[in-house]
């Protein structure tokens, strides 16, 4: 069980545990446009959807999870949270979900699986959860193109080395960056992740910044503390 300030996340059934990437995206994803509806693609334990329930007044927060164990875990985590009436999990793949789109969303978030195809472990379930071939970037962009409301925002966390590729894919679907935050573990380490936000409206100038998580082991930077302090118990 992972205990946050306002909710807890059980993760005993699923291969995908609560990780820094999910917490980063849940804390960082823009909500300044007061989204009414949110979609979390590839929800895992439901951590990002739960964080967005805490951060926003969105009345409809849908999560999508293909793995049965993770789906059951997310449902359980949603039900015991303070926002159970606003959270709903679909047990489906993204391709099925966009076949019959019923709603538009003001915010779509995803912490997609992103290991290269040559990386396989002995744990098939974990591989499915981590694999880019389980959810290619093209599918996420296609879903956003179909499902984003006129002023909606797509927010995603991906490996930094994939940033240019993803921005190019999004541009083909007329989705344009409005904010980029590049993340590294320590001041001396390389940039590992990119947090990207897109909208249908192209802007000539947008914010690009950098976030460092730790100064040294377990000594967090003021920026990371500021971002996550509403969630982590010890921040």
JSON list of C-alpha atoms in Angstrom, two decimals:
[
{"chain": "A", "resi": 1, "resn": "UNK", "atom": "CA", "xyz": [0.00, 0.00, 0.00]},
{"chain": "A", "resi": 2, "resn": "UNK", "atom": "CA", "xyz": [1.31, 3.45, -0.93]},
{"chain": "A", "resi": 3, "resn": "UNK", "atom": "CA", "xyz": [-0.09, 6.14, 1.33]},
{"chain": "A", "resi": 4, "resn": "UNK", "atom": "CA", "xyz": [-0.47, 9.70, 0.05]},
{"chain": "A", "resi": 5, "resn": "UNK", "atom": "CA", "xyz": [-1.81, 12.69, 1.99]},
{"chain": "A", "resi": 6, "resn": "UNK", "atom": "CA", "xyz": [-5.41, 12.39, 0.81]},
{"chain": "A", "resi": 7, "resn": "UNK", "atom": "CA", "xyz": [-5.64, 8.87, -0.62]},
{"chain": "A", "resi": 8, "resn": "UNK", "atom": "CA", "xyz": [-3.92, 5.50, -0.70]},
{"chain": "A", "resi": 9, "resn": "UNK", "atom": "CA", "xyz": [-2.94, 3.23, -3.58]},
{"chain": "A", "resi": 10, "resn": "UNK", "atom": "CA", "xyz": [-2.95, -0.55, -3.27]},
{"chain": "A", "resi": 11, "resn": "UNK", "atom": "CA", "xyz": [-0.56, -2.13, -5.74]},
{"chain": "A", "resi": 12, "resn": "UNK", "atom": "CA", "xyz": [-0.26, -5.79, -4.67]},
{"chain": "A", "resi": 13, "resn": "UNK", "atom": "CA", "xyz": [-2.12, -7.17, -7.71]},
{"chain": "A", "resi": 14, "resn": "UNK", "atom": "CA", "xyz": [-0.37, -5.30, -10.49]},
{"chain": "A", "resi": 15, "resn": "UNK", "atom": "CA", "xyz": [3.08, -5.48, -12.05]},
{"chain": "A", "resi": 16, "resn": "UNK", "atom": "CA", "xyz": [3.13, -1.71, -12.42]},
{"chain": "A", "resi": 17, "resn": "UNK", "atom": "CA", "xyz": [3.95, -0.10, -9.10]},
{"chain": "A", "resi": 18, "resn": "UNK", "atom": "CA", "xyz": [3.61, 3.55, -8.11]},
{"chain": "A", "resi": 19, "resn": "UNK", "atom": "CA", "xyz": [6.63, 5.29, -9.61]},
{"chain": "A", "resi": 20, "resn": "UNK", "atom": "CA", "xyz": [8.10, 8.75, -9.95]},
{"chain": "A", "resi": 21, "resn": "UNK", "atom": "CA", "xyz": [6.90, 9.11, -13.56]},
{"chain": "A", "resi": 22, "resn": "UNK", "atom": "CA", "xyz": [3.24, 8.75, -12.63]},
{"chain": "A", "resi": 23, "resn": "UNK", "atom": "CA", "xyz": [3.55, 11.11, -9.67]},
{"chain": "A", "resi": 24, "resn": "UNK", "atom": "CA", "xyz": [5.36, 13.69, -11.83]},
{"chain": "A", "resi": 25, "resn": "UNK", "atom": "CA", "xyz": [2.65, 13.63, -14.49]},
{"chain": "A", "resi": 26, "resn": "UNK", "atom": "CA", "xyz": [-0.20, 13.67, -11.95]},
{"chain": "A", "resi": 27, "resn": "UNK", "atom": "CA", "xyz": [1.29, 16.71, -10.22]},
{"chain": "A", "resi": 28, "resn": "UNK", "atom": "CA", "xyz": [2.43, 18.52, -13.40]},
{"chain": "A", "resi": 29, "resn": "UNK", "atom": "CA", "xyz": [-0.44, 18.06, -15.89]},
{"chain": "A", "resi": 30, "resn": "UNK", "atom": "CA", "xyz": [-2.08, 21.47, -16.53]},
{"chain": "A", "resi": 31, "resn": "UNK", "atom": "CA", "xyz": [-5.49, 21.99, -14.89]},
{"chain": "A", "resi": 32, "resn": "UNK", "atom": "CA", "xyz": [-5.58, 25.81, -15.13]},
{"chain": "A", "resi": 33, "resn": "UNK", "atom": "CA", "xyz": [-8.28, 25.49, -17.82]},
{"chain": "A", "resi": 34, "resn": "UNK", "atom": "CA", "xyz": [-10.63, 23.86, -15.24]},
{"chain": "A", "resi": 35, "resn": "UNK", "atom": "CA", "xyz": [-11.26, 20.58, -17.08]},
{"chain": "A", "resi": 36, "resn": "UNK", "atom": "CA", "xyz": [-14.75, 19.14, -16.66]},
{"chain": "A", "resi": 37, "resn": "UNK", "atom": "CA", "xyz": [-13.74, 15.74, -18.09]},
{"chain": "A", "resi": 38, "resn": "UNK", "atom": "CA", "xyz": [-10.42, 13.87, -17.84]},
{"chain": "A", "resi": 39, "resn": "UNK", "atom": "CA", "xyz": [-9.17, 10.66, -19.50]},
{"chain": "A", "resi": 40, "resn": "UNK", "atom": "CA", "xyz": [-6.19, 8.70, -18.13]},
{"chain": "A", "resi": 41, "resn": "UNK", "atom": "CA", "xyz": [-4.87, 6.31, -20.80]},
{"chain": "A", "resi": 42, "resn": "UNK", "atom": "CA", "xyz": [-3.16, 3.21, -19.39]},
{"chain": "A", "resi": 43, "resn": "UNK", "atom": "CA", "xyz": [-4.09, 3.92, -15.81]},
{"chain": "A", "resi": 44, "resn": "UNK", "atom": "CA", "xyz": [-2.23, 1.15, -13.95]},
{"chain": "A", "resi": 45, "resn": "UNK", "atom": "CA", "xyz": [-3.09, 1.52, -10.25]},
{"chain": "A", "resi": 46, "resn": "UNK", "atom": "CA", "xyz": [-5.08, 4.69, -11.00]},
{"chain": "A", "resi": 47, "resn": "UNK", "atom": "CA", "xyz": [-2.50, 6.99, -9.37]},
{"chain": "A", "resi": 48, "resn": "UNK", "atom": "CA", "xyz": [-2.64, 9.78, -12.00]},
{"chain": "A", "resi": 49, "resn": "UNK", "atom": "CA", "xyz": [-6.46, 9.82, -12.12]},
{"chain": "A", "resi": 50, "resn": "UNK", "atom": "CA", "xyz": [-6.54, 10.01, -8.30]},
{"chain": "A", "resi": 51, "resn": "UNK", "atom": "CA", "xyz": [-4.06, 12.89, -8.25]},
{"chain": "A", "resi": 52, "resn": "UNK", "atom": "CA", "xyz": [-6.13, 14.78, -10.84]},
{"chain": "A", "resi": 53, "resn": "UNK", "atom": "CA", "xyz": [-9.28, 14.17, -8.79]},
{"chain": "A", "resi": 54, "resn": "UNK", "atom": "CA", "xyz": [-7.48, 15.83, -5.87]},
{"chain": "A", "resi": 55, "resn": "UNK", "atom": "CA", "xyz": [-6.13, 18.72, -7.98]},
{"chain": "A", "resi": 56, "resn": "UNK", "atom": "CA", "xyz": [-9.21, 19.59, -10.03]},
{"chain": "A", "resi": 57, "resn": "UNK", "atom": "CA", "xyz": [-12.99, 19.91, -9.91]},
{"chain": "A", "resi": 58, "resn": "UNK", "atom": "CA", "xyz": [-13.40, 17.64, -12.94]},
{"chain": "A", "resi": 59, "resn": "UNK", "atom": "CA", "xyz": [-16.72, 15.84, -12.60]},
{"chain": "A", "resi": 60, "resn": "UNK", "atom": "CA", "xyz": [-15.90, 13.03, -15.00]},
{"chain": "A", "resi": 61, "resn": "UNK", "atom": "CA", "xyz": [-12.54, 11.28, -14.62]},
{"chain": "A", "resi": 62, "resn": "UNK", "atom": "CA", "xyz": [-12.30, 8.19, -16.80]},
{"chain": "A", "resi": 63, "resn": "UNK", "atom": "CA", "xyz": [-9.40, 5.76, -16.70]},
{"chain": "A", "resi": 64, "resn": "UNK", "atom": "CA", "xyz": [-8.54, 3.14, -19.28]},
{"chain": "A", "resi": 65, "resn": "UNK", "atom": "CA", "xyz": [-6.65, -0.05, -18.41]},
{"chain": "A", "resi": 66, "resn": "UNK", "atom": "CA", "xyz": [-6.21, -3.20, -20.52]},
{"chain": "A", "resi": 67, "resn": "UNK", "atom": "CA", "xyz": [-4.52, -5.44, -17.91]},
{"chain": "A", "resi": 68, "resn": "UNK", "atom": "CA", "xyz": [-7.17, -7.21, -15.83]},
{"chain": "A", "resi": 69, "resn": "UNK", "atom": "CA", "xyz": [-5.27, -7.19, -12.52]},
{"chain": "A", "resi": 70, "resn": "UNK", "atom": "CA", "xyz": [-4.34, -3.51, -12.84]},
{"chain": "A", "resi": 71, "resn": "UNK", "atom": "CA", "xyz": [-7.94, -2.69, -13.83]},
{"chain": "A", "resi": 72, "resn": "UNK", "atom": "CA", "xyz": [-9.30, -4.42, -10.71]},
{"chain": "A", "resi": 73, "resn": "UNK", "atom": "CA", "xyz": [-6.73, -2.65, -8.56]},
{"chain": "A", "resi": 74, "resn": "UNK", "atom": "CA", "xyz": [-7.60, 0.77, -10.02]},
{"chain": "A", "resi": 75, "resn": "UNK", "atom": "CA", "xyz": [-11.32, 0.18, -9.43]},
{"chain": "A", "resi": 76, "resn": "UNK", "atom": "CA", "xyz": [-10.57, -0.76, -5.81]},
{"chain": "A", "resi": 77, "resn": "UNK", "atom": "CA", "xyz": [-8.35, 2.32, -5.34]},
{"chain": "A", "resi": 78, "resn": "UNK", "atom": "CA", "xyz": [-11.03, 4.58, -6.85]},
{"chain": "A", "resi": 79, "resn": "UNK", "atom": "CA", "xyz": [-13.80, 3.15, -4.65]},
{"chain": "A", "resi": 80, "resn": "UNK", "atom": "CA", "xyz": [-11.99, 3.78, -1.37]},
{"chain": "A", "resi": 81, "resn": "UNK", "atom": "CA", "xyz": [-10.82, 7.29, -2.36]},
{"chain": "A", "resi": 82, "resn": "UNK", "atom": "CA", "xyz": [-12.66, 10.49, -1.38]},
{"chain": "A", "resi": 83, "resn": "UNK", "atom": "CA", "xyz": [-13.62, 10.98, -5.05]},
{"chain": "A", "resi": 84, "resn": "UNK", "atom": "CA", "xyz": [-15.17, 7.60, -5.89]},
{"chain": "A", "resi": 85, "resn": "UNK", "atom": "CA", "xyz": [-18.24, 9.25, -7.45]},
{"chain": "A", "resi": 86, "resn": "UNK", "atom": "CA", "xyz": [-16.09, 11.10, -10.04]},
{"chain": "A", "resi": 87, "resn": "UNK", "atom": "CA", "xyz": [-13.74, 8.25, -11.01]},
{"chain": "A", "resi": 88, "resn": "UNK", "atom": "CA", "xyz": [-14.54, 5.44, -13.43]},
{"chain": "A", "resi": 89, "resn": "UNK", "atom": "CA", "xyz": [-12.27, 2.78, -14.92]},
{"chain": "A", "resi": 90, "resn": "UNK", "atom": "CA", "xyz": [-12.87, 1.04, -18.27]},
{"chain": "A", "resi": 91, "resn": "UNK", "atom": "CA", "xyz": [-11.37, -2.41, -18.81]},
{"chain": "A", "resi": 92, "resn": "UNK", "atom": "CA", "xyz": [-10.37, -1.96, -22.45]},
{"chain": "A", "resi": 93, "resn": "UNK", "atom": "CA", "xyz": [-7.54, -1.23, -24.82]},
{"chain": "A", "resi": 94, "resn": "UNK", "atom": "CA", "xyz": [-7.19, 2.20, -26.37]},
{"chain": "A", "resi": 95, "resn": "UNK", "atom": "CA", "xyz": [-8.02, 0.89, -29.85]},
{"chain": "A", "resi": 96, "resn": "UNK", "atom": "CA", "xyz": [-11.38, -0.51, -28.64]},
{"chain": "A", "resi": 97, "resn": "UNK", "atom": "CA", "xyz": [-12.12, 2.66, -26.69]},
{"chain": "A", "resi": 98, "resn": "UNK", "atom": "CA", "xyz": [-11.66, 5.00, -29.65]},
{"chain": "A", "resi": 99, "resn": "UNK", "atom": "CA", "xyz": [-13.70, 2.77, -31.98]},
{"chain": "A", "resi": 100, "resn": "UNK", "atom": "CA", "xyz": [-16.87, 4.17, -30.46]},
{"chain": "A", "resi": 101, "resn": "UNK", "atom": "CA", "xyz": [-15.99, 7.52, -28.91]},
{"chain": "A", "resi": 102, "resn": "UNK", "atom": "CA", "xyz": [-18.85, 8.84, -26.81]},
{"chain": "A", "resi": 103, "resn": "UNK", "atom": "CA", "xyz": [-17.29, 11.77, -25.04]},
{"chain": "A", "resi": 104, "resn": "UNK", "atom": "CA", "xyz": [-14.82, 14.57, -25.53]},
{"chain": "A", "resi": 105, "resn": "UNK", "atom": "CA", "xyz": [-12.25, 15.26, -22.84]},
{"chain": "A", "resi": 106, "resn": "UNK", "atom": "CA", "xyz": [-10.80, 18.55, -21.63]},
{"chain": "A", "resi": 107, "resn": "UNK", "atom": "CA", "xyz": [-7.66, 16.81, -20.38]},
{"chain": "A", "resi": 108, "resn": "UNK", "atom": "CA", "xyz": [-6.09, 13.58, -21.59]},
{"chain": "A", "resi": 109, "resn": "UNK", "atom": "CA", "xyz": [-3.10, 12.20, -19.67]},
{"chain": "A", "resi": 110, "resn": "UNK", "atom": "CA", "xyz": [-0.86, 9.21, -20.26]},
{"chain": "A", "resi": 111, "resn": "UNK", "atom": "CA", "xyz": [2.22, 7.66, -18.70]},
{"chain": "A", "resi": 112, "resn": "UNK", "atom": "CA", "xyz": [2.64, 5.18, -21.56]},
{"chain": "A", "resi": 113, "resn": "UNK", "atom": "CA", "xyz": [4.70, 2.00, -21.58]},
{"chain": "A", "resi": 114, "resn": "UNK", "atom": "CA", "xyz": [8.01, 2.79, -23.21]},
{"chain": "A", "resi": 115, "resn": "UNK", "atom": "CA", "xyz": [10.66, 0.15, -23.32]},
{"chain": "A", "resi": 116, "resn": "UNK", "atom": "CA", "xyz": [12.17, -0.66, -26.67]},
{"chain": "A", "resi": 117, "resn": "UNK", "atom": "CA", "xyz": [11.06, -3.90, -28.32]},
{"chain": "A", "resi": 118, "resn": "UNK", "atom": "CA", "xyz": [14.36, -5.64, -27.61]},
{"chain": "A", "resi": 119, "resn": "UNK", "atom": "CA", "xyz": [13.84, -5.39, -23.86]},
{"chain": "A", "resi": 120, "resn": "UNK", "atom": "CA", "xyz": [12.05, -8.48, -22.51]},
{"chain": "A", "resi": 121, "resn": "UNK", "atom": "CA", "xyz": [11.97, -9.79, -18.94]},
{"chain": "A", "resi": 122, "resn": "UNK", "atom": "CA", "xyz": [10.71, -13.07, -17.55]},
{"chain": "A", "resi": 123, "resn": "UNK", "atom": "CA", "xyz": [7.59, -11.31, -16.24]},
{"chain": "A", "resi": 124, "resn": "UNK", "atom": "CA", "xyz": [5.15, -11.19, -19.14]},
{"chain": "A", "resi": 125, "resn": "UNK", "atom": "CA", "xyz": [2.63, -9.06, -17.28]},
{"chain": "A", "resi": 126, "resn": "UNK", "atom": "CA", "xyz": [5.24, -6.45, -16.47]},
{"chain": "A", "resi": 127, "resn": "UNK", "atom": "CA", "xyz": [6.43, -6.53, -20.08]},
{"chain": "A", "resi": 128, "resn": "UNK", "atom": "CA", "xyz": [2.91, -5.85, -21.32]},
{"chain": "A", "resi": 129, "resn": "UNK", "atom": "CA", "xyz": [2.63, -2.95, -18.93]},
{"chain": "A", "resi": 130, "resn": "UNK", "atom": "CA", "xyz": [6.00, -1.51, -19.98]},
{"chain": "A", "resi": 131, "resn": "UNK", "atom": "CA", "xyz": [6.00, -2.11, -23.67]},
{"chain": "A", "resi": 132, "resn": "UNK", "atom": "CA", "xyz": [5.77, 0.45, -26.33]},
{"chain": "A", "resi": 133, "resn": "UNK", "atom": "CA", "xyz": [4.26, -2.21, -28.59]},
{"chain": "A", "resi": 134, "resn": "UNK", "atom": "CA", "xyz": [1.39, -2.39, -26.08]},
{"chain": "A", "resi": 135, "resn": "UNK", "atom": "CA", "xyz": [0.62, 1.28, -26.75]},
{"chain": "A", "resi": 136, "resn": "UNK", "atom": "CA", "xyz": [2.55, 3.05, -29.50]},
{"chain": "A", "resi": 137, "resn": "UNK", "atom": "CA", "xyz": [2.80, 6.84, -29.42]},
{"chain": "A", "resi": 138, "resn": "UNK", "atom": "CA", "xyz": [0.83, 7.00, -32.69]},
{"chain": "A", "resi": 139, "resn": "UNK", "atom": "CA", "xyz": [-2.20, 5.54, -30.90]},
{"chain": "A", "resi": 140, "resn": "UNK", "atom": "CA", "xyz": [-2.06, 8.14, -28.14]},
{"chain": "A", "resi": 141, "resn": "UNK", "atom": "CA", "xyz": [-1.85, 10.99, -30.66]},
{"chain": "A", "resi": 142, "resn": "UNK", "atom": "CA", "xyz": [-4.72, 9.49, -32.68]},
{"chain": "A", "resi": 143, "resn": "UNK", "atom": "CA", "xyz": [-6.82, 9.20, -29.50]},
{"chain": "A", "resi": 144, "resn": "UNK", "atom": "CA", "xyz": [-6.07, 12.79, -28.53]},
{"chain": "A", "resi": 145, "resn": "UNK", "atom": "CA", "xyz": [-6.96, 13.99, -32.03]},
{"chain": "A", "resi": 146, "resn": "UNK", "atom": "CA", "xyz": [-10.33, 12.20, -31.79]},
{"chain": "A", "resi": 147, "resn": "UNK", "atom": "CA", "xyz": [-11.21, 12.80, -28.15]},
{"chain": "A", "resi": 148, "resn": "UNK", "atom": "CA", "xyz": [-9.79, 16.19, -27.12]},
{"chain": "A", "resi": 149, "resn": "UNK", "atom": "CA", "xyz": [-12.31, 19.00, -26.75]},
{"chain": "A", "resi": 150, "resn": "UNK", "atom": "CA", "xyz": [-11.69, 22.23, -28.65]},
{"chain": "A", "resi": 151, "resn": "UNK", "atom": "CA", "xyz": [-9.66, 23.76, -25.81]},
{"chain": "A", "resi": 152, "resn": "UNK", "atom": "CA", "xyz": [-8.50, 20.47, -24.35]},
{"chain": "A", "resi": 153, "resn": "UNK", "atom": "CA", "xyz": [-4.94, 19.58, -23.32]},
{"chain": "A", "resi": 154, "resn": "UNK", "atom": "CA", "xyz": [-2.94, 16.38, -23.81]},
{"chain": "A", "resi": 155, "resn": "UNK", "atom": "CA", "xyz": [-0.26, 15.80, -21.14]},
{"chain": "A", "resi": 156, "resn": "UNK", "atom": "CA", "xyz": [2.23, 12.95, -21.33]},
{"chain": "A", "resi": 157, "resn": "UNK", "atom": "CA", "xyz": [5.54, 11.77, -19.85]},
{"chain": "A", "resi": 158, "resn": "UNK", "atom": "CA", "xyz": [8.01, 10.04, -22.16]},
{"chain": "A", "resi": 159, "resn": "UNK", "atom": "CA", "xyz": [11.75, 9.33, -22.38]},
{"chain": "A", "resi": 160, "resn": "UNK", "atom": "CA", "xyz": [13.63, 12.52, -23.31]},
{"chain": "A", "resi": 161, "resn": "UNK", "atom": "CA", "xyz": [15.16, 10.76, -26.32]},
{"chain": "A", "resi": 162, "resn": "UNK", "atom": "CA", "xyz": [11.63, 10.34, -27.78]},
{"chain": "A", "resi": 163, "resn": "UNK", "atom": "CA", "xyz": [10.66, 14.01, -27.34]},
{"chain": "A", "resi": 164, "resn": "UNK", "atom": "CA", "xyz": [11.31, 15.19, -30.91]},
{"chain": "A", "resi": 165, "resn": "UNK", "atom": "CA", "xyz": [9.57, 12.17, -32.40]},
{"chain": "A", "resi": 166, "resn": "UNK", "atom": "CA", "xyz": [6.47, 12.67, -30.27]},
{"chain": "A", "resi": 167, "resn": "UNK", "atom": "CA", "xyz": [6.27, 16.41, -31.01]},
{"chain": "A", "resi": 168, "resn": "UNK", "atom": "CA", "xyz": [6.51, 15.65, -34.75]},
{"chain": "A", "resi": 169, "resn": "UNK", "atom": "CA", "xyz": [3.72, 13.03, -34.49]},
{"chain": "A", "resi": 170, "resn": "UNK", "atom": "CA", "xyz": [1.53, 15.45, -32.56]},
{"chain": "A", "resi": 171, "resn": "UNK", "atom": "CA", "xyz": [2.10, 18.19, -35.13]},
{"chain": "A", "resi": 172, "resn": "UNK", "atom": "CA", "xyz": [0.81, 15.90, -37.89]},
{"chain": "A", "resi": 173, "resn": "UNK", "atom": "CA", "xyz": [-2.44, 15.71, -35.91]},
{"chain": "A", "resi": 174, "resn": "UNK", "atom": "CA", "xyz": [-2.40, 19.52, -35.46]},
{"chain": "A", "resi": 175, "resn": "UNK", "atom": "CA", "xyz": [-1.58, 19.26, -31.76]},
{"chain": "A", "resi": 176, "resn": "UNK", "atom": "CA", "xyz": [1.02, 21.78, -30.65]},
{"chain": "A", "resi": 177, "resn": "UNK", "atom": "CA", "xyz": [3.26, 22.01, -27.56]},
{"chain": "A", "resi": 178, "resn": "UNK", "atom": "CA", "xyz": [2.24, 24.55, -24.93]},
{"chain": "A", "resi": 179, "resn": "UNK", "atom": "CA", "xyz": [4.63, 23.50, -22.16]},
{"chain": "A", "resi": 180, "resn": "UNK", "atom": "CA", "xyz": [7.70, 21.26, -21.86]},
{"chain": "A", "resi": 181, "resn": "UNK", "atom": "CA", "xyz": [9.50, 20.26, -18.66]},
{"chain": "A", "resi": 182, "resn": "UNK", "atom": "CA", "xyz": [12.63, 18.12, -18.95]},
{"chain": "A", "resi": 183, "resn": "UNK", "atom": "CA", "xyz": [13.42, 16.00, -15.90]},
{"chain": "A", "resi": 184, "resn": "UNK", "atom": "CA", "xyz": [16.68, 14.71, -14.50]},
{"chain": "A", "resi": 185, "resn": "UNK", "atom": "CA", "xyz": [17.41, 12.73, -11.36]},
{"chain": "A", "resi": 186, "resn": "UNK", "atom": "CA", "xyz": [20.28, 14.79, -9.96]},
{"chain": "A", "resi": 187, "resn": "UNK", "atom": "CA", "xyz": [22.11, 17.98, -11.01]},
{"chain": "A", "resi": 188, "resn": "UNK", "atom": "CA", "xyz": [24.88, 15.93, -12.64]},
{"chain": "A", "resi": 189, "resn": "UNK", "atom": "CA", "xyz": [22.77, 13.28, -14.36]},
{"chain": "A", "resi": 190, "resn": "UNK", "atom": "CA", "xyz": [21.46, 13.43, -17.92]},
{"chain": "A", "resi": 191, "resn": "UNK", "atom": "CA", "xyz": [17.91, 14.46, -18.77]},
{"chain": "A", "resi": 192, "resn": "UNK", "atom": "CA", "xyz": [15.82, 11.27, -18.58]},
{"chain": "A", "resi": 193, "resn": "UNK", "atom": "CA", "xyz": [12.20, 12.29, -19.11]},
{"chain": "A", "resi": 194, "resn": "UNK", "atom": "CA", "xyz": [10.11, 14.90, -20.90]},
{"chain": "A", "resi": 195, "resn": "UNK", "atom": "CA", "xyz": [6.79, 16.14, -19.60]},
{"chain": "A", "resi": 196, "resn": "UNK", "atom": "CA", "xyz": [4.88, 17.49, -22.59]},
{"chain": "A", "resi": 197, "resn": "UNK", "atom": "CA", "xyz": [1.57, 19.35, -22.85]},
{"chain": "A", "resi": 198, "resn": "UNK", "atom": "CA", "xyz": [-0.22, 19.95, -26.17]},
{"chain": "A", "resi": 199, "resn": "UNK", "atom": "CA", "xyz": [-3.32, 21.76, -27.39]},
{"chain": "A", "resi": 200, "resn": "UNK", "atom": "CA", "xyz": [-5.08, 22.32, -30.72]},
{"chain": "A", "resi": 201, "resn": "UNK", "atom": "CA", "xyz": [-4.11, 25.99, -30.63]},
{"chain": "A", "resi": 202, "resn": "UNK", "atom": "CA", "xyz": [-0.60, 26.75, -31.83]},
{"chain": "A", "resi": 203, "resn": "UNK", "atom": "CA", "xyz": [1.30, 29.27, -29.71]},
{"chain": "A", "resi": 204, "resn": "UNK", "atom": "CA", "xyz": [4.47, 31.03, -30.83]},
{"chain": "A", "resi": 205, "resn": "UNK", "atom": "CA", "xyz": [6.00, 31.19, -27.35]},
{"chain": "A", "resi": 206, "resn": "UNK", "atom": "CA", "xyz": [5.63, 28.58, -24.65]},
{"chain": "A", "resi": 207, "resn": "UNK", "atom": "CA", "xyz": [7.36, 27.60, -21.44]},
{"chain": "A", "resi": 208, "resn": "UNK", "atom": "CA", "xyz": [10.31, 25.19, -21.54]},
{"chain": "A", "resi": 209, "resn": "UNK", "atom": "CA", "xyz": [11.97, 24.42, -18.25]},
{"chain": "A", "resi": 210, "resn": "UNK", "atom": "CA", "xyz": [13.99, 21.78, -16.41]},
{"chain": "A", "resi": 211, "resn": "UNK", "atom": "CA", "xyz": [13.21, 19.93, -13.17]},
{"chain": "A", "resi": 212, "resn": "UNK", "atom": "CA", "xyz": [15.82, 18.14, -11.05]},
{"chain": "A", "resi": 213, "resn": "UNK", "atom": "CA", "xyz": [14.41, 15.65, -8.53]},
{"chain": "A", "resi": 214, "resn": "UNK", "atom": "CA", "xyz": [17.20, 15.17, -5.99]},
{"chain": "A", "resi": 215, "resn": "UNK", "atom": "CA", "xyz": [20.26, 17.13, -4.89]},
{"chain": "A", "resi": 216, "resn": "UNK", "atom": "CA", "xyz": [21.60, 13.83, -3.56]},
{"chain": "A", "resi": 217, "resn": "UNK", "atom": "CA", "xyz": [20.00, 10.54, -2.47]},
{"chain": "A", "resi": 218, "resn": "UNK", "atom": "CA", "xyz": [16.73, 11.33, -0.65]},
{"chain": "A", "resi": 219, "resn": "UNK", "atom": "CA", "xyz": [17.50, 15.05, -0.52]},
{"chain": "A", "resi": 220, "resn": "UNK", "atom": "CA", "xyz": [14.87, 16.56, -2.78]},
{"chain": "A", "resi": 221, "resn": "UNK", "atom": "CA", "xyz": [15.16, 19.86, -4.63]},
{"chain": "A", "resi": 222, "resn": "UNK", "atom": "CA", "xyz": [12.86, 22.75, -3.62]},
{"chain": "A", "resi": 223, "resn": "UNK", "atom": "CA", "xyz": [11.22, 22.56, -7.09]},
{"chain": "A", "resi": 224, "resn": "UNK", "atom": "CA", "xyz": [10.37, 18.86, -6.72]},
{"chain": "A", "resi": 225, "resn": "UNK", "atom": "CA", "xyz": [9.07, 19.41, -3.17]},
{"chain": "A", "resi": 226, "resn": "UNK", "atom": "CA", "xyz": [6.91, 22.30, -4.40]},
{"chain": "A", "resi": 227, "resn": "UNK", "atom": "CA", "xyz": [5.47, 20.14, -7.19]},
{"chain": "A", "resi": 228, "resn": "UNK", "atom": "CA", "xyz": [4.67, 17.09, -5.04]},
{"chain": "A", "resi": 229, "resn": "UNK", "atom": "CA", "xyz": [4.08, 18.45, -1.53]},
{"chain": "A", "resi": 230, "resn": "UNK", "atom": "CA", "xyz": [0.29, 18.11, -1.73]},
{"chain": "A", "resi": 231, "resn": "UNK", "atom": "CA", "xyz": [0.69, 14.37, -2.25]},
{"chain": "A", "resi": 232, "resn": "UNK", "atom": "CA", "xyz": [3.74, 12.82, -0.57]},
{"chain": "A", "resi": 233, "resn": "UNK", "atom": "CA", "xyz": [3.39, 12.39, 3.19]},
{"chain": "A", "resi": 234, "resn": "UNK", "atom": "CA", "xyz": [6.96, 13.44, 3.93]},
{"chain": "A", "resi": 235, "resn": "UNK", "atom": "CA", "xyz": [7.21, 16.49, 1.66]}
]
